[in-house]
Amino acid sequence: MNRAVLAVVLSFVLLPILATAIAATSVDFSHGPWGGGPTLDWLGYAWVPLAPVVARSLAIALGVVLLNLLLGGVISWWVARRPSWATFLVGYLVNVPLAIPGIALSVALVGTFPPLRPSGFLLVMAHLVFTLPFTLAALVPVLADPSLRAAEDVARSLGASHVRVARTITIPACAVGLAQAAAMVFALSFGEFNISFFVNPPAAPTIPFALFDAYSTGRLELASAQTIIFIAFIVPVLGAIVALQRRAGRSKT
Amino acid sequence: MTIVPESLAAHAGLLIERATVRYGGTVAAGEITLDVAPGETVALVGPSGCGKSTTLRAVAGLVPLSEGRIAIRGLDVTRAAPPSRGVGLVPQNYALFPHMSVAANIAYGMRARRVPATKRQRTVDGLLELTSLGHLADRRPDQLSGGQRQRVALARALAVEPSVLLLDEPMAALDPQLRGGLRRELAELLRAADSATLLVTHDQREALALGQRIAVLREGRIVQFGTARELWNDPADALVADFLAGSRLLDAHLDGEHAVLFDGRWRVPLDGLVKRTSAHGRTRVLMRPESLMIVGDAPRDQTALDAEVTHTEFVGEALHITLEAAGTVLTIRTPADVGVPRHVRVAVRPGHASLLIGSPN
């Protein structure tokens, strides 16, 4: 079983990445792997158009992460600690965007808030709508955990103010969930194409746009090199998610 | 906090007066009135959902009272926020702060109260020694055993020198084999502290061992509140008798030299009963498991009772037998090597059952 799962993961995740890396470092991939010899030139060429786009994508992703932690943190606390029909409804509605095709969501947002589009604010809000369910999924169970609530009660009874309880008990207990949510939201926002394609102002492309453009109009080696650069940005974040999940698993035993 | 009337202010420990907690339309605790003196431990016992933990949380200020009041050291804390009440709370499962060391857990309350570092360190060291946790000061809670966690939770609560110590099922998370020893340890620690201690438990042994007085709750209300001996010898009703001693409390009336039970079907000679005056009205016979004996050769008169054995449980040194007689379930403890037929006759073992004589109203 383990070997079968490993084989599937290797075949569908690592193998395509490996193929992309080979294409990105081949002089002419149409002659096969490393056809014409290996080279790093494509990576250099790929970075030039990507550099300004990377900065924009990073800024958007970090902004979305920040808003997620602020807004998602508050909503998660409310949903976890004040169960009512209203929190049930909000918990349900927050997840609705996951079930709606990106194009439909994008058209609805653009149609409803057209003045927000040119500034790029609508793109950030669209990413927020799309990623908020992941933040709630990470934080609500932690905040609803009776053992955390008991620890908060004890801290209060020992003389701690609400702020001190939040700072010394609640936030540390949510640290893994917060970090997981942040990493996941960053990864989703940084690579999001579907919604961004419709919502984003055309003059301000993000990384996935550049990749799309490269694959549509450029050489495979150049597009592959851009993909490798994209992966280089995202791998540490994904690695952090895995590490946090392992840590969370260990701390529960 | 406001000053309470003189009569209440005289109480130096914890005073709960007609405290009622409602969750929506449900009364979780109703008109609870009890007091705990400094250095005293009062056990709150009762079946699950009877309002014990709610009462404890109300004293801690974690749930609001809808009626009544709570005073600690003569000060009305009914509307006071938890941090200003001067209580130390040890919840079920201890709720240790998992990201802090043992020492940091113990110091937490003192940090929150801005106790100077030198005094804080001295108190932590003292409590580590008192609880024999000195060698574990740097460990995290997940590296401790259940008993060690219990001691950390207690030390953390004691560190703030609470006027009132609140213990919610402190043994519930422990293996049954560990409880005896830890009960004795806990009793010593409570004696060392001078707090008024309110202990919630559903374990009658824990209540009897640790509580100088016991309050039995049912459906949010106190059924009986008194010393362990008072409750043991003169339970207010069948719940108290069953809960504290696994006993049965049977209505009786006196007829000459006999106590008559089960509408005349059982006549127990008075000279075989320990007679006590009851503060609870009716005349009753208190039957503990050791009060009855199986009598194979009893005369066919009404001093013995026909019973059907419904369950037999081997408990090591004895058999615990459940009987049904006259529509009532009775329990009896016999030597383990006795064979028990399905139908038996039982009689009172002389001197082992009590006649509680109701005082005339």
Coordinates of C-alpha atoms in Angstrom, one line a residue:
Chain A
M1 CA 0.0 0.0 0.0
N2 CA 2.7 2.4 1.0
R3 CA 4.7 1.7 -2.1
A4 CA 1.7 2.1 -4.3
V5 CA 0.9 5.5 -2.8
L6 CA 4.6 6.5 -3.1
A7 CA 4.6 5.4 -6.7
V8 CA 1.5 7.5 -7.5
V9 CA 2.9 10.6 -5.8
L10 CA 6.2 10.1 -7.6
S11 CA 4.5 9.6 -11.0
F12 CA 2.1 12.5 -10.8
V13 CA 3.9 15.1 -8.7
L14 CA 7.7 14.6 -8.8
L15 CA 8.0 13.2 -12.3
P16 CA 6.4 16.2 -14.0
I17 CA 8.5 18.5 -11.9
L18 CA 11.6 16.6 -12.9
A19 CA 10.6 16.7 -16.5
T20 CA 10.0 20.5 -16.3
A21 CA 13.4 20.9 -14.6
I22 CA 15.1 18.9 -17.4
A23 CA 13.3 21.0 -20.1
A24 CA 14.4 24.2 -18.3
T25 CA 18.0 23.1 -18.3
S26 CA 18.1 21.7 -21.8
V27 CA 19.5 23.8 -24.7
D28 CA 16.9 22.3 -27.0
F29 CA 14.3 20.0 -25.4
S30 CA 12.8 19.1 -28.8
H31 CA 15.9 16.8 -29.2
G32 CA 15.1 15.0 -26.0
P33 CA 16.3 15.5 -22.4
W34 CA 19.3 17.9 -22.3
G35 CA 19.2 17.9 -26.1
G36 CA 22.1 20.1 -27.2
G37 CA 23.6 19.8 -23.7
P38 CA 22.6 21.2 -20.3
T39 CA 22.3 25.0 -19.7
L40 CA 21.2 27.5 -17.1
D41 CA 20.7 30.2 -19.7
W42 CA 16.9 29.7 -19.8
L43 CA 16.6 30.4 -16.1
G44 CA 18.4 33.7 -16.6
Y45 CA 16.2 34.6 -19.5
A46 CA 13.1 33.6 -17.6
W47 CA 13.9 35.7 -14.6
V48 CA 13.9 39.0 -16.5
P49 CA 10.2 39.2 -17.3
L50 CA 9.3 37.4 -14.1
A51 CA 11.1 39.8 -11.7
P52 CA 8.4 42.5 -11.6
V53 CA 5.6 40.0 -11.6
V54 CA 7.1 38.1 -8.7
A55 CA 7.2 41.2 -6.6
R56 CA 3.5 41.9 -7.4
S57 CA 2.4 38.3 -6.7
L58 CA 4.4 38.3 -3.4
A59 CA 2.7 41.5 -2.3
I60 CA -0.8 40.2 -3.2
A61 CA -0.2 36.8 -1.5
L62 CA 1.2 38.4 1.6
G63 CA -1.7 40.9 1.7
V64 CA -4.1 38.1 1.4
V65 CA -2.4 36.2 4.2
L66 CA -2.5 39.2 6.4
L67 CA -6.2 39.8 5.8
N68 CA -6.9 36.1 6.2
L69 CA -5.3 36.1 9.6
L70 CA -7.1 39.2 10.7
L71 CA -10.5 38.5 9.3
G72 CA -10.3 34.7 9.4
G73 CA -9.0 34.9 13.0
V74 CA -12.0 37.0 14.1
I75 CA -14.5 34.9 12.2
S76 CA -13.0 31.7 13.4
W77 CA -13.2 32.9 17.0
W78 CA -16.8 34.0 16.5
V79 CA -17.8 30.7 14.9
A80 CA -16.0 28.6 17.5
R81 CA -17.0 30.5 20.6
R82 CA -20.5 31.9 19.8
P83 CA -22.4 29.1 18.2
S84 CA -25.8 30.3 16.9
W85 CA -27.8 30.3 13.7
A86 CA -25.8 33.3 12.6
T87 CA -22.4 31.7 13.1
F88 CA -23.8 28.5 11.4
L89 CA -24.9 30.6 8.4
V90 CA -21.5 32.4 8.2
G91 CA -19.6 29.2 8.5
Y92 CA -21.7 27.8 5.7
L93 CA -21.5 30.9 3.4
V94 CA -17.7 31.2 3.8
N95 CA -17.4 27.8 2.2
V96 CA -19.7 28.4 -0.7
P97 CA -17.0 29.9 -3.0
L98 CA -15.2 26.6 -2.9
A99 CA -18.2 25.0 -4.6
I100 CA -18.6 27.7 -7.3
P101 CA -16.6 27.7 -10.5
G102 CA -13.9 30.4 -10.5
I103 CA -15.3 32.0 -13.6
A104 CA -18.7 32.4 -12.1
L105 CA -17.3 33.8 -8.9
S106 CA -15.1 36.2 -10.8
V107 CA -17.9 37.5 -13.0
A108 CA -20.1 38.0 -9.9
L109 CA -17.4 39.9 -8.2
V110 CA -16.5 42.0 -11.2
G111 CA -20.2 42.7 -11.9
T112 CA -20.9 43.6 -8.2
F113 CA -17.8 45.7 -7.4
P114 CA -16.5 47.2 -10.7
P115 CA -14.9 50.3 -9.1
L116 CA -12.6 48.0 -7.1
R117 CA -11.1 46.3 -10.0
P118 CA -8.6 48.9 -11.4
S119 CA -6.8 49.3 -8.1
G120 CA -6.2 45.5 -7.7
F121 CA -8.2 45.6 -4.5
L122 CA -10.9 43.3 -6.0
L123 CA -8.2 40.8 -6.8
V124 CA -7.1 40.7 -3.2
M125 CA -10.7 40.4 -2.0
A126 CA -11.3 37.6 -4.6
H127 CA -8.3 35.7 -3.2
L128 CA -9.5 36.4 0.3
V129 CA -13.0 34.9 -0.5
F130 CA -11.3 31.9 -2.1
T131 CA -8.9 31.2 0.7
L132 CA -10.9 32.1 3.8
P133 CA -12.4 28.6 4.1
F134 CA -8.9 27.2 4.5
T135 CA -8.2 29.6 7.4
L136 CA -11.4 28.7 9.1
A137 CA -10.7 25.0 8.6
A138 CA -7.4 25.4 10.3
L139 CA -8.5 27.7 13.2
V140 CA -12.1 26.9 14.1
P141 CA -11.3 23.4 15.5
V142 CA -8.4 24.7 17.6
L143 CA -10.5 27.6 19.0
A144 CA -13.4 25.3 19.7
D145 CA -11.2 22.7 21.5
P146 CA -12.5 22.4 25.1
S147 CA -9.0 21.9 26.4
L148 CA -8.0 25.4 25.1
R149 CA -11.1 26.9 26.7
A150 CA -10.3 25.2 30.0
A151 CA -6.7 26.6 29.8
E152 CA -8.1 30.1 29.1
D153 CA -10.5 29.7 32.1
V154 CA -7.6 28.7 34.4
A155 CA -5.5 31.6 33.1
R156 CA -8.3 34.0 33.8
S157 CA -8.9 32.6 37.3
L158 CA -5.2 33.0 38.0
G159 CA -5.4 36.7 37.4
A160 CA -4.7 37.1 33.7
S161 CA -6.5 39.8 31.7
H162 CA -8.3 39.0 28.4
V163 CA -5.3 40.4 26.5
R164 CA -2.8 38.4 28.4
V165 CA -4.8 35.2 28.0
A166 CA -5.0 35.9 24.2
R167 CA -1.3 36.6 24.1
T168 CA 0.0 33.8 26.3
I169 CA -2.5 31.0 25.9
T170 CA -4.8 31.4 22.9
I171 CA -2.4 32.5 20.2
P172 CA 0.4 30.0 21.2
A173 CA -2.3 27.3 21.1
C174 CA -3.3 28.5 17.6
A175 CA 0.3 28.9 16.4
V176 CA 0.4 25.8 14.4
G177 CA -3.0 26.4 12.9
L178 CA -2.1 30.0 12.1
A179 CA 1.1 29.0 10.4
Q180 CA -0.6 26.3 8.5
A181 CA -3.3 28.7 7.4
A182 CA -0.8 31.3 6.4
A183 CA 1.3 28.9 4.4
M184 CA -1.7 27.4 2.7
V185 CA -3.2 30.8 1.9
F186 CA 0.1 32.0 0.6
A187 CA 0.5 29.0 -1.7
L188 CA -3.0 29.3 -3.0
S189 CA -2.9 33.0 -3.6
F190 CA 0.6 33.0 -5.1
G191 CA -0.4 30.4 -7.7
E192 CA -4.0 31.3 -8.3
F193 CA -4.9 31.7 -12.0
N194 CA -8.5 31.0 -12.6
I195 CA -10.1 33.8 -10.6
S196 CA -7.2 36.1 -11.2
F197 CA -7.5 35.8 -14.9
F198 CA -10.9 37.5 -14.9
V199 CA -10.6 39.8 -11.9
N200 CA -7.1 41.1 -12.3
P201 CA -6.5 44.4 -14.1
P202 CA -4.8 43.4 -17.3
A203 CA -2.0 45.9 -16.9
A204 CA -0.8 44.2 -13.7
P205 CA -0.2 40.5 -14.3
T206 CA 0.8 38.1 -11.6
I207 CA 3.1 35.1 -11.9
P208 CA 0.5 32.6 -13.2
F209 CA -0.2 35.1 -16.0
A210 CA 3.4 35.2 -17.0
L211 CA 3.5 31.4 -17.0
F212 CA 0.4 31.2 -19.1
D213 CA 1.9 33.7 -21.5
A214 CA 5.2 31.9 -21.7
Y215 CA 3.5 28.5 -22.4
S216 CA 1.2 30.2 -25.0
T217 CA 3.7 32.1 -26.9
G218 CA 7.3 31.3 -25.9
R219 CA 9.6 28.3 -26.1
L220 CA 8.9 25.3 -23.9
E221 CA 12.4 25.6 -22.3
L222 CA 11.7 29.3 -21.3
A223 CA 8.2 28.4 -19.9
S224 CA 9.7 25.5 -18.0
A225 CA 12.4 27.8 -16.6
Q226 CA 9.7 30.2 -15.4
T227 CA 7.9 27.2 -13.8
I228 CA 11.0 26.2 -12.0
I229 CA 11.4 29.7 -10.6
F230 CA 7.8 29.7 -9.5
I231 CA 8.3 26.3 -7.8
A232 CA 11.4 27.6 -6.1
F233 CA 9.3 30.3 -4.4
I234 CA 6.5 27.9 -3.4
V235 CA 8.5 24.9 -2.3
P236 CA 9.7 26.4 1.0
V237 CA 6.1 27.3 1.8
L238 CA 4.8 23.8 1.0
G239 CA 7.7 22.4 3.0
A240 CA 6.6 24.5 5.9
I241 CA 3.1 23.2 5.7
V242 CA 4.3 19.6 5.8
A243 CA 6.6 20.3 8.7
L244 CA 3.8 22.0 10.6
Q245 CA 1.4 19.2 9.9
R246 CA 4.0 16.7 11.2
R247 CA 4.6 18.9 14.3
A248 CA 0.9 19.1 14.9
G249 CA 0.6 15.4 14.6
R250 CA 3.4 14.8 17.1
S251 CA 2.0 17.2 19.7
K252 CA -1.3 15.4 19.8
T253 CA 0.3 12.1 20.8
Chain B
M1 CA -16.3 44.0 44.8
T2 CA -18.7 45.2 47.4
I3 CA -18.9 44.7 51.1
V4 CA -21.6 42.2 52.1
P5 CA -23.9 42.5 55.1
E6 CA -22.3 42.0 58.4
S7 CA -23.7 38.5 58.9
L8 CA -22.0 37.3 55.6
A9 CA -18.9 39.4 56.1
A10 CA -18.1 37.4 59.2
H11 CA -17.3 34.4 57.1
A12 CA -13.6 34.3 56.3
G13 CA -13.8 31.6 53.6
L14 CA -16.3 31.0 50.8
L15 CA -19.9 31.7 51.2
I16 CA -22.5 30.8 48.5
E17 CA -26.0 32.1 49.2
R18 CA -29.0 31.0 47.1
A19 CA -26.8 30.9 44.0
T20 CA -28.7 30.1 40.8
V21 CA -27.2 29.6 37.4
R22 CA -29.5 29.3 34.3
Y23 CA -28.5 28.3 30.8
G24 CA -31.4 29.7 28.9
G25 CA -34.5 28.2 30.5
T26 CA -32.7 25.4 32.2
V27 CA -31.6 25.8 35.8
A28 CA -28.2 24.2 36.0
A29 CA -27.7 25.1 39.7
G30 CA -30.6 26.3 41.8
E31 CA -30.5 28.1 45.1
I32 CA -27.2 26.6 46.2
T33 CA -26.3 27.7 49.7
L34 CA -23.1 26.5 51.4
D35 CA -20.0 27.7 53.1
V36 CA -16.4 26.6 53.3
A37 CA -14.2 27.8 56.1
P38 CA -10.5 28.5 55.5
G39 CA -8.5 25.3 55.7
E40 CA -11.6 23.3 55.2
T41 CA -12.5 21.1 52.2
V42 CA -16.1 20.7 51.1
A43 CA -16.9 18.0 48.6
L44 CA -19.7 18.6 46.0
V45 CA -20.9 15.2 44.9
G46 CA -23.7 13.9 42.8
P47 CA -24.5 12.2 39.5
S48 CA -23.4 13.7 36.2
G49 CA -25.3 16.8 35.2
C50 CA -26.4 17.6 38.7
G51 CA -24.8 21.1 38.7
K52 CA -21.5 20.4 40.6
S53 CA -19.1 21.8 38.0
T54 CA -21.5 24.7 37.2
T55 CA -21.4 25.7 40.9
L56 CA -17.6 25.5 40.8
R57 CA -17.5 27.6 37.6
A58 CA -19.8 30.2 39.2
V59 CA -17.5 30.5 42.1
A60 CA -14.6 31.1 39.7
G61 CA -16.6 33.7 37.9
L62 CA -16.7 31.8 34.7
V63 CA -20.5 31.6 34.5
P64 CA -22.7 34.4 35.8
L65 CA -25.3 33.9 38.6
S66 CA -28.8 34.8 37.7
E67 CA -29.7 35.0 41.4
G68 CA -28.0 34.8 44.7
R69 CA -24.5 35.9 45.7
I70 CA -21.0 34.6 46.4
A71 CA -18.7 36.1 49.0
I72 CA -15.0 35.3 49.4
R73 CA -13.3 36.4 52.6
G74 CA -16.2 38.6 53.4
L75 CA -16.3 40.4 50.1
D76 CA -19.1 40.1 47.6
V77 CA -17.6 38.8 44.4
T78 CA -20.9 37.9 42.7
R79 CA -20.2 40.4 39.8
A80 CA -16.4 40.4 40.1
A81 CA -14.3 39.3 37.1
P82 CA -12.4 36.0 37.5
P83 CA -9.0 37.6 37.9
S84 CA -10.0 39.6 41.0
R85 CA -11.7 36.8 42.9
G86 CA -8.7 35.2 44.5
V87 CA -9.5 31.7 43.5
G88 CA -7.2 28.9 42.2
L89 CA -8.9 26.6 39.8
V90 CA -7.8 23.0 39.0
P91 CA -10.1 21.8 36.2
Q92 CA -10.7 18.3 35.2
N93 CA -7.8 17.1 33.0
Y94 CA -5.8 19.9 34.7
A95 CA -5.6 22.2 31.6
L96 CA -1.9 22.7 31.9
F97 CA -0.4 25.2 29.5
P98 CA 1.2 22.8 27.0
H99 CA 3.7 25.2 25.6
M100 CA 5.2 26.1 29.0
S101 CA 7.5 24.3 31.3
V102 CA 6.4 23.0 34.7
A103 CA 8.0 26.0 36.4
A104 CA 6.4 28.5 33.9
N105 CA 3.0 26.9 34.5
I106 CA 3.4 27.3 38.2
A107 CA 4.6 30.9 37.8
Y108 CA 1.9 31.9 35.4
G109 CA -0.6 33.4 37.9
M110 CA 2.2 35.3 39.7
R111 CA 3.4 36.8 36.4
A112 CA -0.2 37.8 35.6
R113 CA -0.4 39.5 39.0
R114 CA 3.0 41.1 38.5
V115 CA 4.6 39.5 41.5
P116 CA 8.3 40.5 41.7
A117 CA 10.7 38.0 40.1
T118 CA 12.5 37.1 43.3
K119 CA 9.3 36.3 45.2
R120 CA 8.0 34.5 42.2
Q121 CA 11.1 32.3 42.0
R122 CA 11.0 31.6 45.7
T123 CA 7.4 30.6 45.5
V124 CA 7.9 28.4 42.5
D125 CA 10.9 26.7 44.2
G126 CA 8.8 26.2 47.4
L127 CA 5.9 24.6 45.5
L128 CA 8.2 22.5 43.4
E129 CA 9.6 21.1 46.6
L130 CA 6.2 20.7 48.2
T131 CA 4.9 18.8 45.3
S132 CA 8.1 16.8 44.7
L133 CA 8.4 18.2 41.2
G134 CA 11.8 19.9 41.5
H135 CA 13.5 17.5 39.1
L136 CA 10.8 18.1 36.5
A137 CA 10.8 21.9 36.6
D138 CA 11.9 22.3 33.0
R139 CA 9.8 19.5 31.5
R140 CA 6.7 20.2 29.4
P141 CA 3.3 18.9 30.5
D142 CA 3.3 16.2 27.7
Q143 CA 6.4 14.7 29.3
L144 CA 4.7 14.1 32.7
S145 CA 2.6 11.3 34.1
G146 CA -1.1 11.9 35.1
G147 CA -0.2 12.2 38.8
Q148 CA 2.6 14.7 38.1
R149 CA 0.3 16.8 36.0
Q150 CA -2.2 16.8 38.8
R151 CA 0.5 18.1 41.1
V152 CA 1.6 20.8 38.7
A153 CA -2.0 22.0 38.3
L154 CA -2.4 22.1 42.1
A155 CA 0.9 23.9 42.5
R156 CA -0.1 26.4 39.8
A157 CA -3.4 27.1 41.6
L158 CA -1.7 27.4 45.1
A159 CA 1.0 29.7 43.7
V160 CA -1.4 32.7 43.8
E161 CA -2.2 32.0 47.4
P162 CA -5.9 31.7 46.7
S163 CA -8.5 32.3 49.3
V164 CA -10.6 29.6 47.6
L165 CA -9.2 26.6 45.9
L166 CA -11.6 24.9 43.3
L167 CA -10.9 21.3 42.4
D168 CA -13.0 19.8 39.6
E169 CA -12.7 16.0 39.6
P170 CA -9.0 16.1 40.4
M171 CA -8.6 12.3 40.2
A172 CA -10.9 11.6 37.2
A173 CA -8.0 11.6 34.7
L174 CA -5.9 9.2 36.7
D175 CA -5.7 5.4 36.6
P176 CA -7.7 3.8 39.4
Q177 CA -4.6 2.1 40.7
L178 CA -2.9 5.5 41.3
R179 CA -5.9 7.2 43.0
G180 CA -5.4 5.8 46.5
G181 CA -1.8 7.1 46.9
L182 CA -2.6 10.4 45.2
R183 CA -5.6 10.9 47.3
R184 CA -3.4 10.8 50.4
E185 CA -0.9 13.2 48.7
L186 CA -3.7 15.6 47.8
A187 CA -5.1 15.5 51.3
E188 CA -1.6 16.5 52.6
L189 CA -1.2 19.3 50.1
L190 CA -4.7 20.7 50.9
R191 CA -3.8 20.6 54.6
A192 CA -0.6 22.5 53.9
A193 CA -2.6 25.2 52.0
D194 CA -4.9 27.3 54.1
S195 CA -7.5 27.9 51.4
A196 CA -11.2 27.1 51.6
T197 CA -11.4 24.2 49.2
L198 CA -14.4 23.3 47.1
L199 CA -13.9 19.8 45.6
V200 CA -16.2 18.5 42.9
T201 CA -16.2 14.7 42.5
H202 CA -18.5 11.9 41.5
D203 CA -16.4 9.5 43.5
Q204 CA -17.8 8.8 46.9
R205 CA -14.5 7.5 48.3
E206 CA -12.8 10.7 47.2
A207 CA -15.6 12.8 48.8
L208 CA -15.4 10.9 52.1
A209 CA -11.6 10.9 52.2
L210 CA -11.0 14.6 51.3
G211 CA -14.2 16.4 52.4
Q212 CA -14.6 17.5 55.9
R213 CA -18.2 18.3 54.8
I214 CA -20.1 17.0 51.8
A215 CA -22.8 18.5 49.8
V216 CA -24.9 16.1 47.7
L217 CA -26.5 17.6 44.6
R218 CA -29.3 16.4 42.5
E219 CA -30.8 18.1 39.5
G220 CA -29.0 21.4 40.4
R221 CA -30.1 21.5 44.0
I222 CA -28.4 20.5 47.3
V223 CA -30.1 17.5 48.7
Q224 CA -28.0 17.3 51.9
F225 CA -25.0 19.2 53.3
G226 CA -23.2 18.1 56.4
T227 CA -20.2 16.3 57.7
A228 CA -19.2 13.0 56.1
R229 CA -20.3 11.2 59.2
E230 CA -23.7 12.9 59.3
L231 CA -24.4 12.0 55.7
W232 CA -23.1 8.4 56.2
N233 CA -25.2 7.8 59.3
D234 CA -28.3 9.8 58.5
P235 CA -28.7 10.3 54.7
A236 CA -31.5 12.6 53.8
D237 CA -32.9 10.4 51.1
A238 CA -32.3 7.3 49.0
L239 CA -30.0 9.2 46.6
V240 CA -27.6 10.2 49.4
A241 CA -27.7 6.7 50.9
D242 CA -27.0 5.1 47.5
F243 CA -24.4 7.6 46.4
L244 CA -22.3 7.7 49.4
A245 CA -22.5 4.1 50.7
G246 CA -24.3 2.0 48.1
S247 CA -27.0 1.7 50.7
R248 CA -30.7 1.3 50.6
L249 CA -33.0 3.5 52.7
L250 CA -36.3 1.7 53.3
D251 CA -39.4 3.3 54.9
A252 CA -40.4 1.5 58.1
H253 CA -42.7 1.8 61.0
L254 CA -42.4 0.5 64.5
D255 CA -44.6 -2.2 65.8
G256 CA -43.7 -3.4 69.3
E257 CA -40.2 -5.0 69.1
H258 CA -40.0 -4.9 65.3
A259 CA -39.4 -2.5 62.5
V260 CA -41.9 -3.3 59.8
L261 CA -40.9 -2.9 56.2
F262 CA -42.4 -3.7 52.8
D263 CA -46.0 -3.3 54.0
G264 CA -45.6 -5.9 56.8
R265 CA -43.8 -8.5 54.7
W266 CA -40.5 -8.0 56.6
R267 CA -40.4 -7.6 60.4
V268 CA -36.9 -6.8 61.6
P269 CA -36.2 -7.3 65.3
L270 CA -35.3 -4.0 66.9
D271 CA -32.6 -5.5 69.0
G272 CA -30.6 -6.3 65.9
L273 CA -30.7 -2.6 64.7
V274 CA -28.5 0.3 65.6
K275 CA -30.9 3.0 66.6
R276 CA -30.3 6.6 65.6
T277 CA -32.4 9.7 65.6
S278 CA -32.9 11.1 62.1
A279 CA -33.1 14.7 61.2
H280 CA -35.1 13.9 58.2
G281 CA -38.7 13.1 59.3
R282 CA -39.7 9.6 58.5
T283 CA -38.6 6.5 60.2
R284 CA -36.4 4.4 57.9
V285 CA -34.0 1.5 58.0
L286 CA -30.6 2.1 56.4
M287 CA -29.3 -1.1 54.8
R288 CA -25.7 -1.3 53.7
P289 CA -24.3 -4.2 51.7
E290 CA -22.8 -5.6 54.9
S291 CA -26.2 -5.2 56.8
L292 CA -27.7 -8.4 55.3
M293 CA -26.9 -12.0 55.4
I294 CA -28.2 -15.1 53.7
V295 CA -30.0 -17.4 56.1
G296 CA -30.5 -20.9 54.7
D297 CA -32.1 -22.3 57.8
A298 CA -34.2 -19.4 58.9
P299 CA -37.6 -20.1 60.3
R300 CA -40.5 -19.4 57.9
D301 CA -41.5 -16.2 59.8
Q302 CA -41.3 -12.6 58.7
T303 CA -37.9 -11.9 60.3
A304 CA -36.4 -13.1 57.1
L305 CA -37.3 -12.1 53.5
D306 CA -37.5 -14.1 50.3
A307 CA -35.3 -12.7 47.6
E308 CA -34.2 -13.5 44.1
V309 CA -30.6 -13.2 43.2
T310 CA -30.4 -11.1 40.0
H311 CA -26.6 -10.6 39.8
T312 CA -23.4 -11.9 41.4
E313 CA -20.1 -10.1 41.2
F314 CA -16.8 -11.5 42.4
V315 CA -14.8 -8.7 43.9
G316 CA -11.8 -10.6 45.2
E317 CA -12.3 -11.1 48.9
A318 CA -16.1 -11.1 48.7
L319 CA -19.1 -11.7 46.5
H320 CA -21.3 -8.6 45.7
I321 CA -24.8 -9.9 45.3
T322 CA -27.7 -8.0 43.9
L323 CA -31.1 -9.2 45.1
E324 CA -34.7 -8.3 44.3
A325 CA -37.1 -8.6 47.2
A326 CA -40.6 -7.2 47.5
G327 CA -40.0 -5.2 44.3
T328 CA -36.9 -3.5 45.8
V329 CA -33.3 -4.0 44.8
L330 CA -31.0 -4.8 47.7
T331 CA -27.3 -5.5 47.7
I332 CA -25.4 -7.9 50.0
R333 CA -21.8 -8.7 50.5
T334 CA -20.9 -12.3 51.4
P335 CA -17.6 -14.2 51.7
A336 CA -16.4 -15.2 48.3
D337 CA -16.4 -19.0 49.0
V338 CA -20.2 -19.1 49.7
G339 CA -22.4 -20.8 47.1
V340 CA -25.4 -18.7 46.2
P341 CA -28.6 -20.3 44.9
R342 CA -31.0 -18.3 42.8
H343 CA -33.6 -18.0 45.5
V344 CA -32.5 -17.1 49.0
R345 CA -33.8 -15.8 52.3
V346 CA -32.1 -12.8 53.8
A347 CA -32.1 -11.3 57.3
V348 CA -30.5 -8.4 58.9
R349 CA -27.1 -9.1 60.4
P350 CA -27.5 -8.0 64.0
G351 CA -25.8 -4.7 64.7
H352 CA -25.0 -3.9 61.0
A353 CA -28.1 -2.0 59.9
S354 CA -29.4 1.3 61.3
L355 CA -32.9 2.3 62.3
L356 CA -33.2 6.0 61.7
I357 CA -36.0 7.2 63.9
G358 CA -37.8 10.2 62.5
S359 CA -38.2 13.1 64.9
P360 CA -41.9 14.1 65.2
N361 CA -42.7 17.4 63.5

